[in-house]
Coordinates of C-alpha atoms in Angstrom, one line a residue:
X1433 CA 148.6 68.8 120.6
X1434 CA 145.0 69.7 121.9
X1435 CA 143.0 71.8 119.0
X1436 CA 140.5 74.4 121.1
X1437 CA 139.9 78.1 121.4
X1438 CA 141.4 80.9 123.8
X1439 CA 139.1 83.6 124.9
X1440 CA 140.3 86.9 125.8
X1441 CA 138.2 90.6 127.0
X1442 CA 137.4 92.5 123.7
X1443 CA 139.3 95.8 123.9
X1444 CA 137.6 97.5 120.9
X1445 CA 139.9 99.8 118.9
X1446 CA 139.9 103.5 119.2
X1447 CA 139.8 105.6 116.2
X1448 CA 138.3 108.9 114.9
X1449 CA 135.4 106.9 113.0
X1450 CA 133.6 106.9 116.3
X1451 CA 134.4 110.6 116.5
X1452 CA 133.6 111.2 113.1
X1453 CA 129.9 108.9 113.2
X1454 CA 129.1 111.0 115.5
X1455 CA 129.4 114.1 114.1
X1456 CA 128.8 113.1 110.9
X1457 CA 124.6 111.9 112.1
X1458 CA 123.7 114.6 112.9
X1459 CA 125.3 116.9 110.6
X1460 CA 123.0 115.0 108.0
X1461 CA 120.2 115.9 110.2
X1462 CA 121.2 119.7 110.7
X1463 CA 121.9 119.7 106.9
X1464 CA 118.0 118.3 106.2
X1465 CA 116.5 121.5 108.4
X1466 CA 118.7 123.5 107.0
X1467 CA 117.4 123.0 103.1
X1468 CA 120.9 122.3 102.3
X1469 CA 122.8 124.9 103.7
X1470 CA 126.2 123.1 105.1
X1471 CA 127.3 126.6 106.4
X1472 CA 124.3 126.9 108.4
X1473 CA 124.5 123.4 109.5
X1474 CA 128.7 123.5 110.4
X1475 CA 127.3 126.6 112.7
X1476 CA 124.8 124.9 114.5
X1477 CA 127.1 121.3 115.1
X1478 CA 129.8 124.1 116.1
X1479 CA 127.5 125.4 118.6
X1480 CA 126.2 121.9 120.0
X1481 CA 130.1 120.8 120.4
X1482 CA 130.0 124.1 122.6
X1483 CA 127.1 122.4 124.7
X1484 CA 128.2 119.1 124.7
X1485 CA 131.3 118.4 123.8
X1486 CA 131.1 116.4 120.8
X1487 CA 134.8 116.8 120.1
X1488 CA 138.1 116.6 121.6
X1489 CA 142.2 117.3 121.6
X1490 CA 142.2 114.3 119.3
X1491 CA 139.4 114.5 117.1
X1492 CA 138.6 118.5 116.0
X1493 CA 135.4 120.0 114.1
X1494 CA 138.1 121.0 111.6
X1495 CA 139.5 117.6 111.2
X1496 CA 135.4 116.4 110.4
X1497 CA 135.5 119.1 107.9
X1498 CA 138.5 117.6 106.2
X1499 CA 137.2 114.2 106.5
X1500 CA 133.8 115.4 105.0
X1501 CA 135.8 116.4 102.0
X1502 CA 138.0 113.3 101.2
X1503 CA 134.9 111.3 101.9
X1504 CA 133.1 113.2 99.3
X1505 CA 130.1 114.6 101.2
X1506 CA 130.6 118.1 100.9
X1507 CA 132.5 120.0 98.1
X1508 CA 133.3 123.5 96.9
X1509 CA 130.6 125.0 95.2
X1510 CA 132.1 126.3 91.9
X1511 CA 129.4 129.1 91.5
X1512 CA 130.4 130.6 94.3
X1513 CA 134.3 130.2 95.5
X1514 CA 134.7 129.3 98.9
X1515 CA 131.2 128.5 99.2
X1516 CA 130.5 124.3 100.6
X1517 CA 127.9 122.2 98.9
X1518 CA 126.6 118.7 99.7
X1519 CA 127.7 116.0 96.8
X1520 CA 125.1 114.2 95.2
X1521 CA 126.5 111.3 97.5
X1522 CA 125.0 113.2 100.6
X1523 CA 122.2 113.9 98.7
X1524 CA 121.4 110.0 98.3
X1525 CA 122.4 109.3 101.9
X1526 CA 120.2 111.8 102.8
X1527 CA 117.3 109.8 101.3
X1528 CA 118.5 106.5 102.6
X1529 CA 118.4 107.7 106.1
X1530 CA 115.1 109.5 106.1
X1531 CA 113.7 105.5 104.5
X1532 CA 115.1 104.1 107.5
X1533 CA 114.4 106.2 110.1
X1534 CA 110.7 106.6 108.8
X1535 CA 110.4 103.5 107.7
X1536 CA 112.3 101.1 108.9
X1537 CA 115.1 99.3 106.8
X1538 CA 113.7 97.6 104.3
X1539 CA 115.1 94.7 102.3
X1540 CA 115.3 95.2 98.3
X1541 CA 112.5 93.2 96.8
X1542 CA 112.1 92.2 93.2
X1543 CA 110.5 94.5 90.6
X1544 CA 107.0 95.4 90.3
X1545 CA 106.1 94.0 93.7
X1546 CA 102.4 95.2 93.1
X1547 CA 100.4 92.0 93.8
X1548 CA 96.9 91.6 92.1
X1549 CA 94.5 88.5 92.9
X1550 CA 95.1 87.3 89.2
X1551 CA 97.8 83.8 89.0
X1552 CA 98.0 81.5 86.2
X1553 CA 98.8 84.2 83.6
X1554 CA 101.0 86.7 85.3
X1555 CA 104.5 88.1 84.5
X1556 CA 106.3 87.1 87.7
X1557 CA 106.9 83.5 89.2
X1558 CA 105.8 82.6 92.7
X1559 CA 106.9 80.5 95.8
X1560 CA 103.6 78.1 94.5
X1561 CA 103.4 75.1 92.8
X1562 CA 99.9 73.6 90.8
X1563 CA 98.7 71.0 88.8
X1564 CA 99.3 71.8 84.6
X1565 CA 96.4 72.8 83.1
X1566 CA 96.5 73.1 79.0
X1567 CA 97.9 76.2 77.6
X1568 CA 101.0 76.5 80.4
X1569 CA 104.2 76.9 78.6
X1570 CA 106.8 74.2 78.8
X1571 CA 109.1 77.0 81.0
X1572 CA 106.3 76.9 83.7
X1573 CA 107.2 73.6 84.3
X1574 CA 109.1 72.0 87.3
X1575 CA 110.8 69.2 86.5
X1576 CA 112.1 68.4 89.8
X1577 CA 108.7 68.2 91.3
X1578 CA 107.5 66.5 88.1
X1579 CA 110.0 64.1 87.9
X1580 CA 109.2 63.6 91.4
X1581 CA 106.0 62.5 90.8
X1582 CA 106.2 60.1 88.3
X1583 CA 108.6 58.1 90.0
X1584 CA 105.9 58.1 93.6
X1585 CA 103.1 57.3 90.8
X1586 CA 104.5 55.2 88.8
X1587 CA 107.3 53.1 90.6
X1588 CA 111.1 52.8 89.7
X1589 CA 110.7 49.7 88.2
X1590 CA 110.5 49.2 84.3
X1591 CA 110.2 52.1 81.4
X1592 CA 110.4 55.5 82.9
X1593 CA 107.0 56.8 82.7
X1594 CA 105.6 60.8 83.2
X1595 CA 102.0 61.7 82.6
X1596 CA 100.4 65.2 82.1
X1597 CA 99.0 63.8 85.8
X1598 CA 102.8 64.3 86.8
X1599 CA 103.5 67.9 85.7
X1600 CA 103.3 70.8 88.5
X1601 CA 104.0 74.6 87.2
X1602 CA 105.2 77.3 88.8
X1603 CA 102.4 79.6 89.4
X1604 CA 102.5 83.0 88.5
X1605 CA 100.6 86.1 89.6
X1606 CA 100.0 89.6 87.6
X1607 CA 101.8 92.7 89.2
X1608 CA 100.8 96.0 88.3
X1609 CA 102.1 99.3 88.1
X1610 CA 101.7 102.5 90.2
X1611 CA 101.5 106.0 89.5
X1612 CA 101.8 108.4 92.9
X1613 CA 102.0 112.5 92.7
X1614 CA 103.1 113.5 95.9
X1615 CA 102.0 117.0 96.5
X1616 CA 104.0 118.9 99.5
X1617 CA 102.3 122.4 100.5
X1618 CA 105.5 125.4 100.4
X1619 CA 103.0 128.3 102.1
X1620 CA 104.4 129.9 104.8
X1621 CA 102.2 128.5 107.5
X1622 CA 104.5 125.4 107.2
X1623 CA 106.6 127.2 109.3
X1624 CA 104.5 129.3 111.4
X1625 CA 104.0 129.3 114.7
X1626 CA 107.3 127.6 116.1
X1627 CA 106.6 124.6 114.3
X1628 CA 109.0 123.3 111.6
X1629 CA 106.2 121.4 109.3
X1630 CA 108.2 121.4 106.0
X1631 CA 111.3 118.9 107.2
X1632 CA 109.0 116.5 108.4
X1633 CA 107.4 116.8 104.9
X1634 CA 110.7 116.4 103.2
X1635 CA 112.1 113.5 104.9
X1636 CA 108.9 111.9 104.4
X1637 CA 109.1 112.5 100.7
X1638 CA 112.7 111.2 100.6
X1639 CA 111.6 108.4 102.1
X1640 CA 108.9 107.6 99.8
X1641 CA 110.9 108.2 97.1
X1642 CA 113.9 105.6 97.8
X1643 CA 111.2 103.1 98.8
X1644 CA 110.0 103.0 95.4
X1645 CA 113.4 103.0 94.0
X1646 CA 114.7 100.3 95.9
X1647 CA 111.6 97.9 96.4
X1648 CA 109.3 99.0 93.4
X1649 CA 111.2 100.1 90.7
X1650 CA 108.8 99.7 87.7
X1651 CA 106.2 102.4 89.6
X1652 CA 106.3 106.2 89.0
X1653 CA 106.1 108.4 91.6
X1654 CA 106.0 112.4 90.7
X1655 CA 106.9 115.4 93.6
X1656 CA 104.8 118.5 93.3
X1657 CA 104.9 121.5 95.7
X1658 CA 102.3 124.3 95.6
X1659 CA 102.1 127.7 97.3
X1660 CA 100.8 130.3 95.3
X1661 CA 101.6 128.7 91.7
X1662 CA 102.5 124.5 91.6
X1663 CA 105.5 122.9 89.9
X1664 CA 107.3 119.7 89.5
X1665 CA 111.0 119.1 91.6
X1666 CA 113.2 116.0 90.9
X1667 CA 113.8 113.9 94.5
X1668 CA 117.4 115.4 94.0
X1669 CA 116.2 118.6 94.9
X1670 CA 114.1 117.4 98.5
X1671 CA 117.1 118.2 100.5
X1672 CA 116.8 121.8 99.3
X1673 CA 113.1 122.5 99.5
X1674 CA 112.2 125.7 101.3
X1675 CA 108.7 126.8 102.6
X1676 CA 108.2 130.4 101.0
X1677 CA 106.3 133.7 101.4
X1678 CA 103.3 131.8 99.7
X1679 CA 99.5 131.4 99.5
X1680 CA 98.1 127.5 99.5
X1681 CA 96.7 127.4 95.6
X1682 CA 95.6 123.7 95.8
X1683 CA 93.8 124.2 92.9
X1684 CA 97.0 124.3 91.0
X1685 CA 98.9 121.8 92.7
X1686 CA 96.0 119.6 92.0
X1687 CA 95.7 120.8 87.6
X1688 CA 99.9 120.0 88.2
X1689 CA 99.1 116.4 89.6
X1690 CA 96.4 115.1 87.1
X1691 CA 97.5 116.4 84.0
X1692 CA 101.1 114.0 85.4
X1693 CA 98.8 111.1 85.9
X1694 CA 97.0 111.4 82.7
X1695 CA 100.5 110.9 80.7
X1696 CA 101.1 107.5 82.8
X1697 CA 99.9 104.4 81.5
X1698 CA 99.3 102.2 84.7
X1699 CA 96.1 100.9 85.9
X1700 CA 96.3 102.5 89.5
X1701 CA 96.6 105.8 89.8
X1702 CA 96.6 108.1 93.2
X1703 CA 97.6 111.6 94.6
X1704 CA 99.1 112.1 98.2
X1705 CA 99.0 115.7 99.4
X1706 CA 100.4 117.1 102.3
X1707 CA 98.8 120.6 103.8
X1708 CA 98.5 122.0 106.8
X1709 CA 95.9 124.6 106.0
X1710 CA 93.3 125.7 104.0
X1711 CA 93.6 126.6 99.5
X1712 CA 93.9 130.6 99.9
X1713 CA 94.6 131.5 96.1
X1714 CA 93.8 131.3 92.9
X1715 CA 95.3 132.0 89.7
X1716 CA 93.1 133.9 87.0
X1717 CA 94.2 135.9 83.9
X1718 CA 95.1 139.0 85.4
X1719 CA 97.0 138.2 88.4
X1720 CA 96.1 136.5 91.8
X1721 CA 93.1 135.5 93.7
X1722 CA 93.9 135.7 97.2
X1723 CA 91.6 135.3 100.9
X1724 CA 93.5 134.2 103.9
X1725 CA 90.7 134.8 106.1
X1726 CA 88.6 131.9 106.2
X1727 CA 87.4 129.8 103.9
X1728 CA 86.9 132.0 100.3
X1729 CA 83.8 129.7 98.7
X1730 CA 84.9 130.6 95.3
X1731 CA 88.7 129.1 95.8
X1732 CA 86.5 126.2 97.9
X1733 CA 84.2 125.5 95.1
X1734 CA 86.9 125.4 92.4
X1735 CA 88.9 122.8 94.7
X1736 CA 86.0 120.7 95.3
X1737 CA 85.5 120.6 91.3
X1738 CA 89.0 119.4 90.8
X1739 CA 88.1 116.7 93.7
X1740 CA 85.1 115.3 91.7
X1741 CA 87.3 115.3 88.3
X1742 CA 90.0 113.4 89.9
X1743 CA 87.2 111.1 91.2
X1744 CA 85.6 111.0 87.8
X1745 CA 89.3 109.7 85.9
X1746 CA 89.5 107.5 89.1
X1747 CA 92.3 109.0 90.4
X1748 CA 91.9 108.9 94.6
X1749 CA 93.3 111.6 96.5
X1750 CA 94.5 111.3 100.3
X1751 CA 94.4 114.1 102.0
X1752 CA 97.3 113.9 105.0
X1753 CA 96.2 117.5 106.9
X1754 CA 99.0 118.3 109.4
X1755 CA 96.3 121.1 111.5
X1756 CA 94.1 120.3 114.4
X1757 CA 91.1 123.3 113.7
X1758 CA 87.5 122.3 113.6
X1759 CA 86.8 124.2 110.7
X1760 CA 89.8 123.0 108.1
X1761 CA 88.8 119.6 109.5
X1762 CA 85.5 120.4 107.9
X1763 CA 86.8 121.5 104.8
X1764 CA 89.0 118.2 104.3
X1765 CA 86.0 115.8 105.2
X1766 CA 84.1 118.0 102.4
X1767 CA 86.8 117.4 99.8
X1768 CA 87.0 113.6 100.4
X1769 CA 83.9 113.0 100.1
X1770 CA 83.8 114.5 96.7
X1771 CA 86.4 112.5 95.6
X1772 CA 85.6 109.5 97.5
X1773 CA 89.1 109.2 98.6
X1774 CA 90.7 109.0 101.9
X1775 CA 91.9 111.9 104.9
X1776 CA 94.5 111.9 107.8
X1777 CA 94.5 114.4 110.5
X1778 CA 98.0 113.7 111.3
X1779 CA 100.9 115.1 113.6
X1780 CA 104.2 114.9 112.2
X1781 CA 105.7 111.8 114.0
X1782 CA 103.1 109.8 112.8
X1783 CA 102.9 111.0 108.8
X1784 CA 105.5 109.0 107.9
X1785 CA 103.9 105.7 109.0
X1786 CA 100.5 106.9 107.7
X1787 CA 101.8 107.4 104.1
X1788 CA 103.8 104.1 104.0
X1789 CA 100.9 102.4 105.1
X1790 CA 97.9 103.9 102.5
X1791 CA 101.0 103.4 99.6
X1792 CA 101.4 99.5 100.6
X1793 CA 97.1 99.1 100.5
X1794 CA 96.7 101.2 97.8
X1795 CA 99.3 98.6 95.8
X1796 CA 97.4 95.8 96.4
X1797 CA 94.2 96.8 94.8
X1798 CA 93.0 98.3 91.5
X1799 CA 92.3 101.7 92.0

């Protein structure tokens, strides 16, 4: 009986997954603009089934509601019946996404994947073999290799024979840790204008975040935002972030971000901050400094001396200034040279690719 294979046309399977992916991509999306909202975000997917017919007689919005449910995406908020949340499932999913679409998929790597140009002594084994050299502990050793050697060196013949001229190691090289404070600017001129500047901010925070999770989990990295005061937010609470009826008081943000990097330990230490104007506020004893017209020298000169304190602990600061004006251009160069540290005058497609890249040199170096 002849043994071989039979070929036949693929007739793929239909099911409401394809119905359901479909929806379900760009519900995530919606549910990213919308700070969280999954009403918001049903209304909107409702309206673009209108337009294009996302659904059918087979597959309903009401049946992606359901599955959104038993998948565990969404889920009744108990502070307020009838109310839908995203699950802490979304809000992880959320992250992932915003990695790959930013960032490309990246493979996990091992931990601490912060190379420095010191082997020999390090705390992580490489792809490289050497010759032993006195004080290499006997675990360094590969005895494949070694045992290799002595039998080319020395012959098969006779008593078997290995020399200290035999041994090879497993090299090793140092990695180091990073600390990063992302600093995201809340004013309201992130959303001014027609121009939705705060998602693009969040996703590429998300991003950021699940990189260091998944391929360097031994660094720190710290989100700030800052409108007319600065505080801390955990990466679960990106997805919710909301630009608000604020002043930019970089001055705080910036107090926020060094007194964080002063409690971390690590050798390298940097600050990432995303604005798209000008610092308009301060915060004094009785209340709140505020100029929105033009650059106020006295919140200027108070942001410049936090730029030369942060340059004075060694702490760089990349500026990544989502505006196009002469004169805020101006003001950035200014800052970074103060601090000796780096500026972008980015649009939004490109901030995501800007950040990933200044994080991977930043990691290679001592800062």
């Amino acid at each position: 009986m002849a043994v071989g294979f039979r070929f036949r046309d693929f007739v793929p399977e239909e099911s409401s997954e394809k119905g359901f992916d479909t929806l379900f991509k760009l519900f995530m999306q919606l549910v990213t603009i919308t700070s969280g909202d999954v009403a918001e975000a049903l209304s909107w997917l409702n309206e673009l089934d209108k337009q294009y017919g996302l659904t059918d007689d087979e597959y309903g919005m009401g049946d992606f509601i359901e599955d959104l449910k038993k998948k565990g995406y969404i889920d009744e908020n108990e502070q307020q019946l009838g109310e839908l949340k995203i699950t802490a499932k979304s809000e992880q999913l959320i992250r992932k996404s915003a990695l790959e679409e930013i960032f490309g998929k990246l493979k996990r790597g091992n931990q601490g994947n912060h190379r420095t140009p010191h082997a020999g002594q390090g705390d992580e084994l490489t792809t490289d073999l050497r010759d032993y050299q006195f004080g290499d502990t006997i675990e360094q050793i590969e005895m494949t290799e070694s045992l290799r050697n002595a039998q080319l060196n020395h012959g098969l013949e006779g008593n078997f024979l290995l020399t200290e001229g035999d041994l090879e190691v497993r090299d090793t090289e140092h990695k180091t840790q990073t600390s990063t404070v992302l600093m995201i600017d809340i004013s309201h001129s992130m959303i001014l204008y027609g121009e939705d500047r705060i998602t693009p901010a969040k996703k590429v925070a998300m991003a950021l975040a699940e990189l260091v999770k998944q391929k360097y989990p031994k660094d720190f990295l710290d989100i700030i935002v800052f409108g007319n005061d600065a505080w801390q937010i955990e990466v679960k609470d990106l997805p919710y972030l909301q630009v608000g009826p604020y002043h930019t008081n970089t001055v705080a943000g910036l107090e926020l971000a060094m007194d964080l990097l002063r409690k971390r330990k690590t050798a390298n230490k940097q600050i990432f901050m995303i604005t798209d104007g000008k610092p308009t506020c301060l915060k004094e004893p009785g209340g709140y400094y505020k100029n929105s017209f033009g650059l106020d020298r006295k919140v200027v000169n108070k942001t410049l001396n936090l730029a030369a304190a942060a340059r004075r602990l060694k702490i760089p600061i990349t500026t990544f200034m989502i505006a196009s004006d002469p004169y805020l251009q101006q003001f950035v160069r200014e800052f970074t040279e103060t601090n000796q540290g780096k500026a972008y005058y980015s649009s939004l497609k490109g901030l995501g690719g800007l950040i990933f890249e200044d994080y991977k040199r930043n990691r290679r170096k001592s800062l």
